Coordinates of C-alpha atoms in Angstrom, one line a residue:
Chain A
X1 CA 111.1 59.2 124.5
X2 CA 109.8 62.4 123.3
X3 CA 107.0 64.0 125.4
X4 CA 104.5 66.6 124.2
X5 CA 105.8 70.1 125.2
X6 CA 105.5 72.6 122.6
X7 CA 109.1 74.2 121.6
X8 CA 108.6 77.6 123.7
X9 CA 107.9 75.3 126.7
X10 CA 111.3 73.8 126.8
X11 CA 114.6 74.5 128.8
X12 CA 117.9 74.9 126.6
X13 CA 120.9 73.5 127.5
X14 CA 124.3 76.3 127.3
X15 CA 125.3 74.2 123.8
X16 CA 122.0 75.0 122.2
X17 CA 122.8 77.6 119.6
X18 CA 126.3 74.9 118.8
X19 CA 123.3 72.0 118.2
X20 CA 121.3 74.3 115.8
X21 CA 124.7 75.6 113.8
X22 CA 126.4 71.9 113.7
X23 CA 122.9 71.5 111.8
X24 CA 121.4 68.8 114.5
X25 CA 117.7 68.2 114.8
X26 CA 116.0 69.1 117.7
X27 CA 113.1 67.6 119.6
X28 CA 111.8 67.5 122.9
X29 CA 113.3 65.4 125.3
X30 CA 112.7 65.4 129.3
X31 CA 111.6 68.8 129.0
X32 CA 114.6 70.3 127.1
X33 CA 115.2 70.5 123.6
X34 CA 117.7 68.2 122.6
X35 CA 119.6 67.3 119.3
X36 CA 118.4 63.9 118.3
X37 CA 121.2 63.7 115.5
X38 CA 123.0 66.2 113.5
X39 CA 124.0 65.9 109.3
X40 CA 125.6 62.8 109.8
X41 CA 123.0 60.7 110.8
X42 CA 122.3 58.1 113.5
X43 CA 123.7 55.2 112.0
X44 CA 127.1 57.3 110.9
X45 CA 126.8 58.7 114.4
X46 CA 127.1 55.6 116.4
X47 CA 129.7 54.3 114.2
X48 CA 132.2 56.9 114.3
X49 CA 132.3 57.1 118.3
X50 CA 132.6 53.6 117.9
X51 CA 135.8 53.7 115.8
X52 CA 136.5 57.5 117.2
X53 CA 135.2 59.9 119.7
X54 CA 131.8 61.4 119.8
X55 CA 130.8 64.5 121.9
X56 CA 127.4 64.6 123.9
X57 CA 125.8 67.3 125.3
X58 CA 124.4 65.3 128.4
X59 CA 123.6 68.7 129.8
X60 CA 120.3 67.9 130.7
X61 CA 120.9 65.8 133.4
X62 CA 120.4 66.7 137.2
X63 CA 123.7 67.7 138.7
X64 CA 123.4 67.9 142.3
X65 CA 125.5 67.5 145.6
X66 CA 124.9 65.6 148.9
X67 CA 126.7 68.1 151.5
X68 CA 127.3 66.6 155.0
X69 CA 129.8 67.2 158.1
X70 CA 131.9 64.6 157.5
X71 CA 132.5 61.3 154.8
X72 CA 130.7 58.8 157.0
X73 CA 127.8 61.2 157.7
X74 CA 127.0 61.7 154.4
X75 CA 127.9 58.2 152.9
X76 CA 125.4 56.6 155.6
X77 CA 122.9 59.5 154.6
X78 CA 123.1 57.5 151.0
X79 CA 123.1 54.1 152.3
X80 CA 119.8 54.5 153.6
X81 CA 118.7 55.6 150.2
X82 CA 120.7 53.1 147.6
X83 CA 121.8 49.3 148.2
X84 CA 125.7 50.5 147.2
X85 CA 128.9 51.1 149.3
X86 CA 129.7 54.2 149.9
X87 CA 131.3 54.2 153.4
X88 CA 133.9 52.4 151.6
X89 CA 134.0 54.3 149.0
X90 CA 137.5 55.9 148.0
X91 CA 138.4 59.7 147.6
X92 CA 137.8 60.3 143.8
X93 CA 136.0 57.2 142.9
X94 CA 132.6 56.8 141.3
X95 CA 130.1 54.3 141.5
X96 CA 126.8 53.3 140.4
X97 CA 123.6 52.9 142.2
X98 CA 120.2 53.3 142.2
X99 CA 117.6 55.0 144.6
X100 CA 115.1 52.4 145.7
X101 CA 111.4 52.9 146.8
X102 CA 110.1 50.8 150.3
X103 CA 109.2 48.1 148.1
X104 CA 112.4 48.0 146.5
X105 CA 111.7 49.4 143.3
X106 CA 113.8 52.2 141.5
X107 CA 113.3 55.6 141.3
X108 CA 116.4 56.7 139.9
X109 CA 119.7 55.1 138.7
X110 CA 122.4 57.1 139.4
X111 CA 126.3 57.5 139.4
X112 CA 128.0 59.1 142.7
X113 CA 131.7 60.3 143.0
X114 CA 133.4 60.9 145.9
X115 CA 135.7 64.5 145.7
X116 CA 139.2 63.6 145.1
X117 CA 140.0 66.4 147.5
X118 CA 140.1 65.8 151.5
X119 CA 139.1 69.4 151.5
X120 CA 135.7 68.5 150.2
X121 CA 135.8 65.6 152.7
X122 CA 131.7 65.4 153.5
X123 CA 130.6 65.8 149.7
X124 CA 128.9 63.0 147.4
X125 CA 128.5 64.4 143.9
X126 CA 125.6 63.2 141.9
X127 CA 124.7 62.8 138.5
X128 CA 121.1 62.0 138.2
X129 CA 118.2 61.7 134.8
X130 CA 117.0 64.4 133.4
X131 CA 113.3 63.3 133.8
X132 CA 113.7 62.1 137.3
X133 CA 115.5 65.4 138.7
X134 CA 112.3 66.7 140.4
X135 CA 111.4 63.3 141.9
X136 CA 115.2 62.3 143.3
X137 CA 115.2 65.9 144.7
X138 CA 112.3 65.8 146.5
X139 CA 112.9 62.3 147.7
X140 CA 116.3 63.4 149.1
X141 CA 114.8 66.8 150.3
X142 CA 112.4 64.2 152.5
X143 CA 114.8 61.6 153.6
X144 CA 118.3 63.3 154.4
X145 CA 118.6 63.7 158.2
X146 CA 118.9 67.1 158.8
X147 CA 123.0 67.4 159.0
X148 CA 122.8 66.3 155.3
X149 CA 121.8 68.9 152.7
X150 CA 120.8 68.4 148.9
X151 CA 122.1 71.4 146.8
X152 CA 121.5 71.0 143.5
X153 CA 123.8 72.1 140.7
X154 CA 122.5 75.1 138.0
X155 CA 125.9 76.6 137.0
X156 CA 127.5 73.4 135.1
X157 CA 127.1 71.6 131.8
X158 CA 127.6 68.3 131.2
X159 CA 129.6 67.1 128.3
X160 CA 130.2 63.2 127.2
X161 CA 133.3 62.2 125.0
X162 CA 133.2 58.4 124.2
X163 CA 134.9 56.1 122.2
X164 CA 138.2 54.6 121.7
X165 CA 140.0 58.2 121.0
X166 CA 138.3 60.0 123.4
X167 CA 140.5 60.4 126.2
X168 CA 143.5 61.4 123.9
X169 CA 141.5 63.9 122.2
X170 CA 140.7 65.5 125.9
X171 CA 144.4 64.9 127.4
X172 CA 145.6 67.4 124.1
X173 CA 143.6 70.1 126.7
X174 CA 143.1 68.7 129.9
X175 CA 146.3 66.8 130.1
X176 CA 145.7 64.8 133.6
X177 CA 142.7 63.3 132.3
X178 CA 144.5 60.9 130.6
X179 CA 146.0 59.2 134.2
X180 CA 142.2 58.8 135.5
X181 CA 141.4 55.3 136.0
X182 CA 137.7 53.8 134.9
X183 CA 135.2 55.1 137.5
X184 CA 137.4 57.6 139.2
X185 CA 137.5 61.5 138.5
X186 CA 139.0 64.3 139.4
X187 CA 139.1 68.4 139.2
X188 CA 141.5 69.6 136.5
X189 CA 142.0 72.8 133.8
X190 CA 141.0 72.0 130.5
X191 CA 142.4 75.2 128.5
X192 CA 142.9 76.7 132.2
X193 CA 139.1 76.5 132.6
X194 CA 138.6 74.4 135.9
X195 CA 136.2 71.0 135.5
X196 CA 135.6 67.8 136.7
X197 CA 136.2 65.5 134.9
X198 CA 135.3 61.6 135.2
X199 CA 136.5 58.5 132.9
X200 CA 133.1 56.9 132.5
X201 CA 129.8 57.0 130.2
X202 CA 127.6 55.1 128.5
X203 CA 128.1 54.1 125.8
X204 CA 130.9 50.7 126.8
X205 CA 133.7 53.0 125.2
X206 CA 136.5 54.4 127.4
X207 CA 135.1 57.9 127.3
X208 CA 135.1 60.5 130.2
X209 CA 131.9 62.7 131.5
X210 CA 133.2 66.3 131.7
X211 CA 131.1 68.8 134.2
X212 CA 132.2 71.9 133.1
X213 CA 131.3 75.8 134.0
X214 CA 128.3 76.6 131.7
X215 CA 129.7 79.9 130.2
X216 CA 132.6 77.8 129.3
X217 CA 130.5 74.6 128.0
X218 CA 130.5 76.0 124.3
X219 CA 133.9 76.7 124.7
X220 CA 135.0 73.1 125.3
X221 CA 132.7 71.8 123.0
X222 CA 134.3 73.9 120.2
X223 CA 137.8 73.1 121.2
X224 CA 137.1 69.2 121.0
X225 CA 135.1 69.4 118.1
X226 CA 138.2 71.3 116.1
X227 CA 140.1 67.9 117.0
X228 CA 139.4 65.4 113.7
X229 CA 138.4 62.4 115.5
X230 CA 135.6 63.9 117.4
X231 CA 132.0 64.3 116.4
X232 CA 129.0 65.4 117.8
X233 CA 127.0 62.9 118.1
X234 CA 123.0 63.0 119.2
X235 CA 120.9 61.6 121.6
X236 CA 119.9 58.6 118.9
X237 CA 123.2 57.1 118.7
X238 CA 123.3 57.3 122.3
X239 CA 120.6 55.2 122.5
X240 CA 122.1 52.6 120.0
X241 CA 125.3 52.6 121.7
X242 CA 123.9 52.6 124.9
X243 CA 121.6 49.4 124.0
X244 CA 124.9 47.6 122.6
X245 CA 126.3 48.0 125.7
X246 CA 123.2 46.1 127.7
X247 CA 123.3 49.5 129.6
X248 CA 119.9 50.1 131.1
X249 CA 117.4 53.0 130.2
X250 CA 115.7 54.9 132.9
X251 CA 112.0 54.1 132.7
X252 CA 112.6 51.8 130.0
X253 CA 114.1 49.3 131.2
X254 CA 114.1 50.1 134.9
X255 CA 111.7 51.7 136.5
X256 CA 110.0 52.2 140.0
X257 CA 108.0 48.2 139.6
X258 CA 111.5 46.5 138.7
X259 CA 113.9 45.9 141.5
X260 CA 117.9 45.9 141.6
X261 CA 117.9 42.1 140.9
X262 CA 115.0 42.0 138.6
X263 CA 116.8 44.6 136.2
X264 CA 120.3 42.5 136.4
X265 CA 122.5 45.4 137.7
X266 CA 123.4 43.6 141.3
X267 CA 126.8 45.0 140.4
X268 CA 125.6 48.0 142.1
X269 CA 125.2 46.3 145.3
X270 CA 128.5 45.7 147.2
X271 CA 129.0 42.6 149.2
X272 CA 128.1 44.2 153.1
X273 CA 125.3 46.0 151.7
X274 CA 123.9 42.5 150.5
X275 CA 124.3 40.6 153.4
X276 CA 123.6 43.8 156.1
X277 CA 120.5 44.7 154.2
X278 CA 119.3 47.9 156.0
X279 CA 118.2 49.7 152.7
X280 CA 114.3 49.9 151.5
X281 CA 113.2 47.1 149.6
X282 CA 115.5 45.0 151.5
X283 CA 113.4 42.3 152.0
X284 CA 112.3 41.8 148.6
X285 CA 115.5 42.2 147.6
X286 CA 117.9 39.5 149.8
X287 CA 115.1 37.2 149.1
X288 CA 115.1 37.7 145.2
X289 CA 119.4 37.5 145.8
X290 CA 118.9 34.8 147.7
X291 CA 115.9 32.6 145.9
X292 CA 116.8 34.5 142.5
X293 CA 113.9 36.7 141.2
X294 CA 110.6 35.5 139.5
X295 CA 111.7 38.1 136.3
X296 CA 115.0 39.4 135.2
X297 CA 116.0 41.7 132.2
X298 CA 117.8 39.8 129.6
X299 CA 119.6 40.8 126.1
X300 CA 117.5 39.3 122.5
X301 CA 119.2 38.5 119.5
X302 CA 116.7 38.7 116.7
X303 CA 117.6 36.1 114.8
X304 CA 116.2 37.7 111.3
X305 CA 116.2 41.5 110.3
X306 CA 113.6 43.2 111.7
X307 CA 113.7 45.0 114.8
X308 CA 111.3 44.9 117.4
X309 CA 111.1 47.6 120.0
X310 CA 109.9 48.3 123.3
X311 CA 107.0 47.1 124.2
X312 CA 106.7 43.8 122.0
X313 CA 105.5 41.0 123.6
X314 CA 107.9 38.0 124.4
X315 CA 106.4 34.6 123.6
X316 CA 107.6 31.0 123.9
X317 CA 108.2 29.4 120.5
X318 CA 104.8 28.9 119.5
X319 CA 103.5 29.4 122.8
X320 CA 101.8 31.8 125.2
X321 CA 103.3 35.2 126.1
X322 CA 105.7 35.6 128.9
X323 CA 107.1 38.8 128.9
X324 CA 107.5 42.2 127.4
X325 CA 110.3 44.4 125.5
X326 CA 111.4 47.6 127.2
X327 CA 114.2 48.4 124.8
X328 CA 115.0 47.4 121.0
X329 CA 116.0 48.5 117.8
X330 CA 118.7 48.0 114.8
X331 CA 122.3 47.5 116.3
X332 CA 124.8 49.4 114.1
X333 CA 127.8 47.6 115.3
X334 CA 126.1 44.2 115.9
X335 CA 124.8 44.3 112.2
X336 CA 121.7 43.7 113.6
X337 CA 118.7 43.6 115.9
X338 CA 118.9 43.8 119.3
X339 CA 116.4 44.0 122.4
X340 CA 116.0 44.1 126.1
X341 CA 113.2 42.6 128.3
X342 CA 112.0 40.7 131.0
X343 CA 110.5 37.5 131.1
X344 CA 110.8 34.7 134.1
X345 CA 113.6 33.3 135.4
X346 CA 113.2 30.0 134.1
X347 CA 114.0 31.6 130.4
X348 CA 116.8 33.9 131.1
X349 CA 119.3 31.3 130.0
X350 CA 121.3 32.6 127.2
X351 CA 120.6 30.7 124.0
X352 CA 117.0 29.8 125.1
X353 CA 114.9 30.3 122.0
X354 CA 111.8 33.1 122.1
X355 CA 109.7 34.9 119.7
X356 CA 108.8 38.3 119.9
X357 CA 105.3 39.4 118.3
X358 CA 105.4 42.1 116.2
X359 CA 102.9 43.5 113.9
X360 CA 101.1 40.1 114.8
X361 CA 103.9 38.1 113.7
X362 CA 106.4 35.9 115.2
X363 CA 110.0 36.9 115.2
X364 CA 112.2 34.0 116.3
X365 CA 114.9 35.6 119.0
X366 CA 117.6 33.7 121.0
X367 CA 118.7 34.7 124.8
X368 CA 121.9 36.8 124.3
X369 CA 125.1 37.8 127.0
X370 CA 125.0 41.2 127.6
X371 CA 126.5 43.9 126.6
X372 CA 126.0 42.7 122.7
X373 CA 129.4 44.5 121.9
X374 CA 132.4 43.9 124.2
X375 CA 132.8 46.6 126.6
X376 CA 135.8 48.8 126.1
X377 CA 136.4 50.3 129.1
X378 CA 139.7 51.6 130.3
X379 CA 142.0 49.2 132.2
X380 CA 145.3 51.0 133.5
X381 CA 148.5 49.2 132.7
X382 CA 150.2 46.6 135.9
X383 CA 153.3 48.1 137.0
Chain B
X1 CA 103.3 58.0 82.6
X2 CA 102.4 60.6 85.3
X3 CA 103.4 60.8 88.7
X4 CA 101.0 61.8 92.4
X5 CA 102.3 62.5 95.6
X6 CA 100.4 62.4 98.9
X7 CA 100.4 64.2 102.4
X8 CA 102.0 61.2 104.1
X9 CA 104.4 61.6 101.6
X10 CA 104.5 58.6 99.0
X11 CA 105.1 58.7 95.4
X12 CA 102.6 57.5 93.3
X13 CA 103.7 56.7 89.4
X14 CA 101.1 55.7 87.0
X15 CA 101.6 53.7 84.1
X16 CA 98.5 52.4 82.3
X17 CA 96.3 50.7 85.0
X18 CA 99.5 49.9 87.4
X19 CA 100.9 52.8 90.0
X20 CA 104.4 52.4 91.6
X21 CA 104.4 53.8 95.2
X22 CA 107.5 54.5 97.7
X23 CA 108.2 57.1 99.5
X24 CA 110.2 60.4 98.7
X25 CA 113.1 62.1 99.3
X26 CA 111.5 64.1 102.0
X27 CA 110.3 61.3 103.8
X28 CA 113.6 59.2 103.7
X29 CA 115.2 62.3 105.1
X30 CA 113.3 62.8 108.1
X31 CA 113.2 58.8 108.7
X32 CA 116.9 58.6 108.4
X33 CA 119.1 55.4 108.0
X34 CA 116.5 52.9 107.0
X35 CA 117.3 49.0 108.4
X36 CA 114.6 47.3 107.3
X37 CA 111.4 47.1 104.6
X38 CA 108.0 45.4 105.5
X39 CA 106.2 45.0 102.0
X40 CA 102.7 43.4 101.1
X41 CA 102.5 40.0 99.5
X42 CA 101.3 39.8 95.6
X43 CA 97.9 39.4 95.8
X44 CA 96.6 41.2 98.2
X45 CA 93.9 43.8 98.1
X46 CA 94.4 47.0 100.0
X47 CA 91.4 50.4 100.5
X48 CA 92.9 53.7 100.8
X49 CA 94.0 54.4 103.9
X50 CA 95.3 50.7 104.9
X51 CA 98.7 49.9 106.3
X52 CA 100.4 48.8 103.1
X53 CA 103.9 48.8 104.1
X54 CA 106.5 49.4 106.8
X55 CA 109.8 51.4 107.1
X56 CA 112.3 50.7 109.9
X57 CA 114.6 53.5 110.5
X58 CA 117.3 52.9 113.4
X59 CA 115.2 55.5 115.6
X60 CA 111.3 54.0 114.4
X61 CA 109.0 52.2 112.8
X62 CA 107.0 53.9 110.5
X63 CA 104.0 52.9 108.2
X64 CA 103.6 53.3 104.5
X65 CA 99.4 53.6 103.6
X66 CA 98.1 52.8 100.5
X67 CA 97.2 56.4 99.0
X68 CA 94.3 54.7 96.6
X69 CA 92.5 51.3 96.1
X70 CA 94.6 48.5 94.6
X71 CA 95.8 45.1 94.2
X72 CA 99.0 44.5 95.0
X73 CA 100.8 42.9 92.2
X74 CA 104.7 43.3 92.3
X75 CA 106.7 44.0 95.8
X76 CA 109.9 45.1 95.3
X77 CA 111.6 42.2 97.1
X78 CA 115.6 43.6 96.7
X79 CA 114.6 46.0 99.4
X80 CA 114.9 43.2 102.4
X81 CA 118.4 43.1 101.6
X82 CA 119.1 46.2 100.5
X83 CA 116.7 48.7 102.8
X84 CA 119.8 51.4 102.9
X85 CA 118.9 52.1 99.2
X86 CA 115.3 53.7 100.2
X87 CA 118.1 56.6 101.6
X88 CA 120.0 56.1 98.3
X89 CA 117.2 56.0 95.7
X90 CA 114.1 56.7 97.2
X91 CA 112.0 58.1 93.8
X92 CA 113.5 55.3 91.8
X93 CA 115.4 51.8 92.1
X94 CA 113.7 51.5 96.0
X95 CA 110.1 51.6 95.1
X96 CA 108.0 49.7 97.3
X97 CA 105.3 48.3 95.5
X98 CA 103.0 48.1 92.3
X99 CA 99.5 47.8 92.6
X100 CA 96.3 47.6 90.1
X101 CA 94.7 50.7 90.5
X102 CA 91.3 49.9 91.7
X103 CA 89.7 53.0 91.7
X104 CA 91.3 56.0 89.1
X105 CA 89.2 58.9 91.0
X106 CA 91.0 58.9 94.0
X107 CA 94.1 60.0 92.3
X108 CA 92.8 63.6 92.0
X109 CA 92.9 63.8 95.2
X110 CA 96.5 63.6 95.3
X111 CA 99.4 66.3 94.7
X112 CA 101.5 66.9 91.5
X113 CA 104.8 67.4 91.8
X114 CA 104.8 71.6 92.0
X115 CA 102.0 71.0 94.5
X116 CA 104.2 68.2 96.9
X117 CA 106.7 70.9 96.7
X118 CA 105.4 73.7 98.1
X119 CA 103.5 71.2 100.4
X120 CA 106.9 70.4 102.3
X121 CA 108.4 73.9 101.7
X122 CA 105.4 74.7 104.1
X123 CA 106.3 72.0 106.9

């Protein structure tokens, strides 16, 4: 997770100075220096946006936009790139995807919105990770057709607020965020300052991802941390929540060797893109939808209480080893440890019994649904 | 009874020919909330330097070494089901084990407590 830069070498995000006076520990992370928790502590952390809000400075990831001369231009320009939908996507909406390699591996997972505004009719915003930014750039630099331009975002911050209080706490300023359905966004004041603002995350909590001016980003933060029932919250209970949730970890648990079907998020792949193919990988990929995959990502349930973490081998009971962790650690809201990894499709059923070898010993784990904590998202009320 | 501290920063309380390790306040701090305790069976022998225990924080695993020769002879066993009080009660109720001391010259090359203290005042 962390990587070796020394402190001068890394890139600040505008909340910074905020991390340093709310007392948070900084490390090195993708190349910027990032709070890993503040006073409160990880476990506290995860707990409280849980049963709250917690803020995130999610600053650090790549911001950019797809800029084309009409919707259809610029949503086929991405279609070529990403198994997902986004001809059909509608104006405001968000979606999830992931950029694939010929051999349908994944560079990048991503999350895409569509402006709510006909006026930015030809735009596909993008949020993209922070350690990937230079190699989704220069893959879009080198695959767009020429009427569609990458520009990438420098001016705007990136602020998370998750959890069950969340949206409330941001409607008290940015009163329209409150009528966003899950996966749509839109461009509103908050305080009179202009954002976008989207009702997503991930952390399985209704929450919304705020992109916000970055001379304002200290601002907000301030503002919505003044409000009781939000937190700051650090980059290790993101992780924990984020695990709960069964969400996947860029180069963790997906990375350019593990394909859309392999890492269990089909959901990103929309029924004409399935059957029409016409994306790289596709190949592998329709026959892996088709024949299923010979390795798939699944959720662990140790059954004892020691964690095991990424990179732990998967063994059968008493038998040889047939896979390997990419994620794991202790659960703070399951009680518990959890894990993530891949092992052949014959034992993805949940409930089939595993071990995972840690420190040389055994630790018996069951198969698990994912996510390991109901997911929370918002569902707007039938009228 | 007097009491060592080393660089990885463990505790080290000696009582006759028994020392009580675990780790300090320091350390506990900088692990953060602590979800699990690996300890040593009774019995067995451990060199300076070995891996004699392991502390699971929600972030990481980290390893306890034994800071001189010994015999493990008590483990303190309350910690599998309490390992939140190594946060709690690091330099007392969580100690992590008791060994025979095997070989009394390697404690001089441990810290007192003045010395520990301006050891992590320098981190």
């Amino acid at each position: 997770m962390a990587d070796a830069a020394t402190e001068s070498d890394l890139k600040q995000t505008p909340l910074h100075d905020l991390h340093v006076e709310l007392g948070a520990r900084m490390v090195p992370f993708s190349g910027y220096s990032m709070p890993v928790q503040y006073k409160a502590g990880i476990m506290a952390e995860h707990l409280h946006t849980r049963a709250s809000a917690g803020l995130f400075d999610v600053s650090h990831m790549g911001q950019a936009v797809l800029i084309g001369p009409d919707h259809e231009t610029t949503a086929r320009a991405l279609e070529a790139l990403t198994p997902s939908n986004f001809v059909e996507l509608g104006l405001g909406r968000q979606r999830y995807t992931v950029l694939l390699n010929d051999d349908g591996g994944i560079i990048d997972d991503l999350m895409v919105t569509r402006p709510l505004s006909p006026a930015e009719d030809g735009k596909l915003m993008l949020v993209v990770n922070a350690a990937r930014k230079d190699v989704d750039y220069a893959h879009f630099r080198a695959k767009l057709p020429d009427n569609v331009k990458l520009q990438v975002v420098e001016d705007r911050a990136l602020i998370a607020v998750q959890g069950p209080e969340a949206v409330a706490a941001v409607a008290a300023h940015a009163p329209q965020a409150a009528d966003l359905a899950f996966m749509s966004a839109a461009p509103m004041e908050f305080d009179g300052i202009d954002c976008h603002i989207a009702r997503a995350g991930y952390t399985g909590e209704d929450g919304v991802e705020m992109s916000v001016p970055a001379g304002a980003a200290e601002a907000i933060a301030r503002a919505l941390l003044a409000d009781d029932r939000v937190e700051a919250i650090g980059l290790g209970a993101r992780d924990s929540l984020r695990l709960e949730a069964g969400l996947c970890l860029y180069g963790h648990d997906i990375d350019e060797t593990t394909s859309p079907v392999e890492g269990a998020i089909t959901f990103c792949m929309q029924k004409r893109r399935r059957e029409e193919g016409g994306f790289p990988g596709a190949d592998r990929i329709q026959s892996e939808l088709k024949d299923g995959p010979s390795r798939v990502r699944v959720g662990l349930k140790l059954d004892g209480k020691a964690p095991a973490r990424e990179g732990a081998e998967i063994a059968l009971p008493d038998g040889d080893v047939i896979g390997t962790l990419t994620s794991g650690g202790f659960a703070p809201t399951v009680g518990g440890p959890i894990a993530m990894g891949y092992v052949p499709a014959a034992y993805a059923a949940q409930g089939t019994s595993l071990e995972l070898i840690v420190r040389n010993r055994r630790l018996p784990a069951t198969v698990a649904d994912m996510p390991f904590v109901p997911n929370r998202y918002y569902r707007k009320p039938k009228t | 009874m007097t009491t060592y501290y080393s660089k990885d920063h463990e505790w080290i309380s000696v009582d006759g020919d028994v020392a009580t390790i675990g780790i300090t306040s320091y350390a506990q701090e900088q692990l953060g909330d602590v979800v699990y305790v690996e300890l040593p069976e009774s019995g067995k022998s451990l060199s300076q330097g070995d891996e004699a225990a392991v502390v699971e924080s929600v972030k990481a695993a980290s390893e306890v070494y034994a800071p001189i020769d010994g015999e493990v002879v008590e483990a303190n066993d309350a910690l599998a089901e309490e390992p939140a009080k190594v946060n709690e009660d690091p330099e007392g109720a969580a100690w992590f084990l008791k060994i025979k001391v095997g070989n009394a010259d390697q404690l001089t090359e441990l810290m007192d407590e003045a010395g520990y203290k301006a050891y992590v005042e320098a981190l």
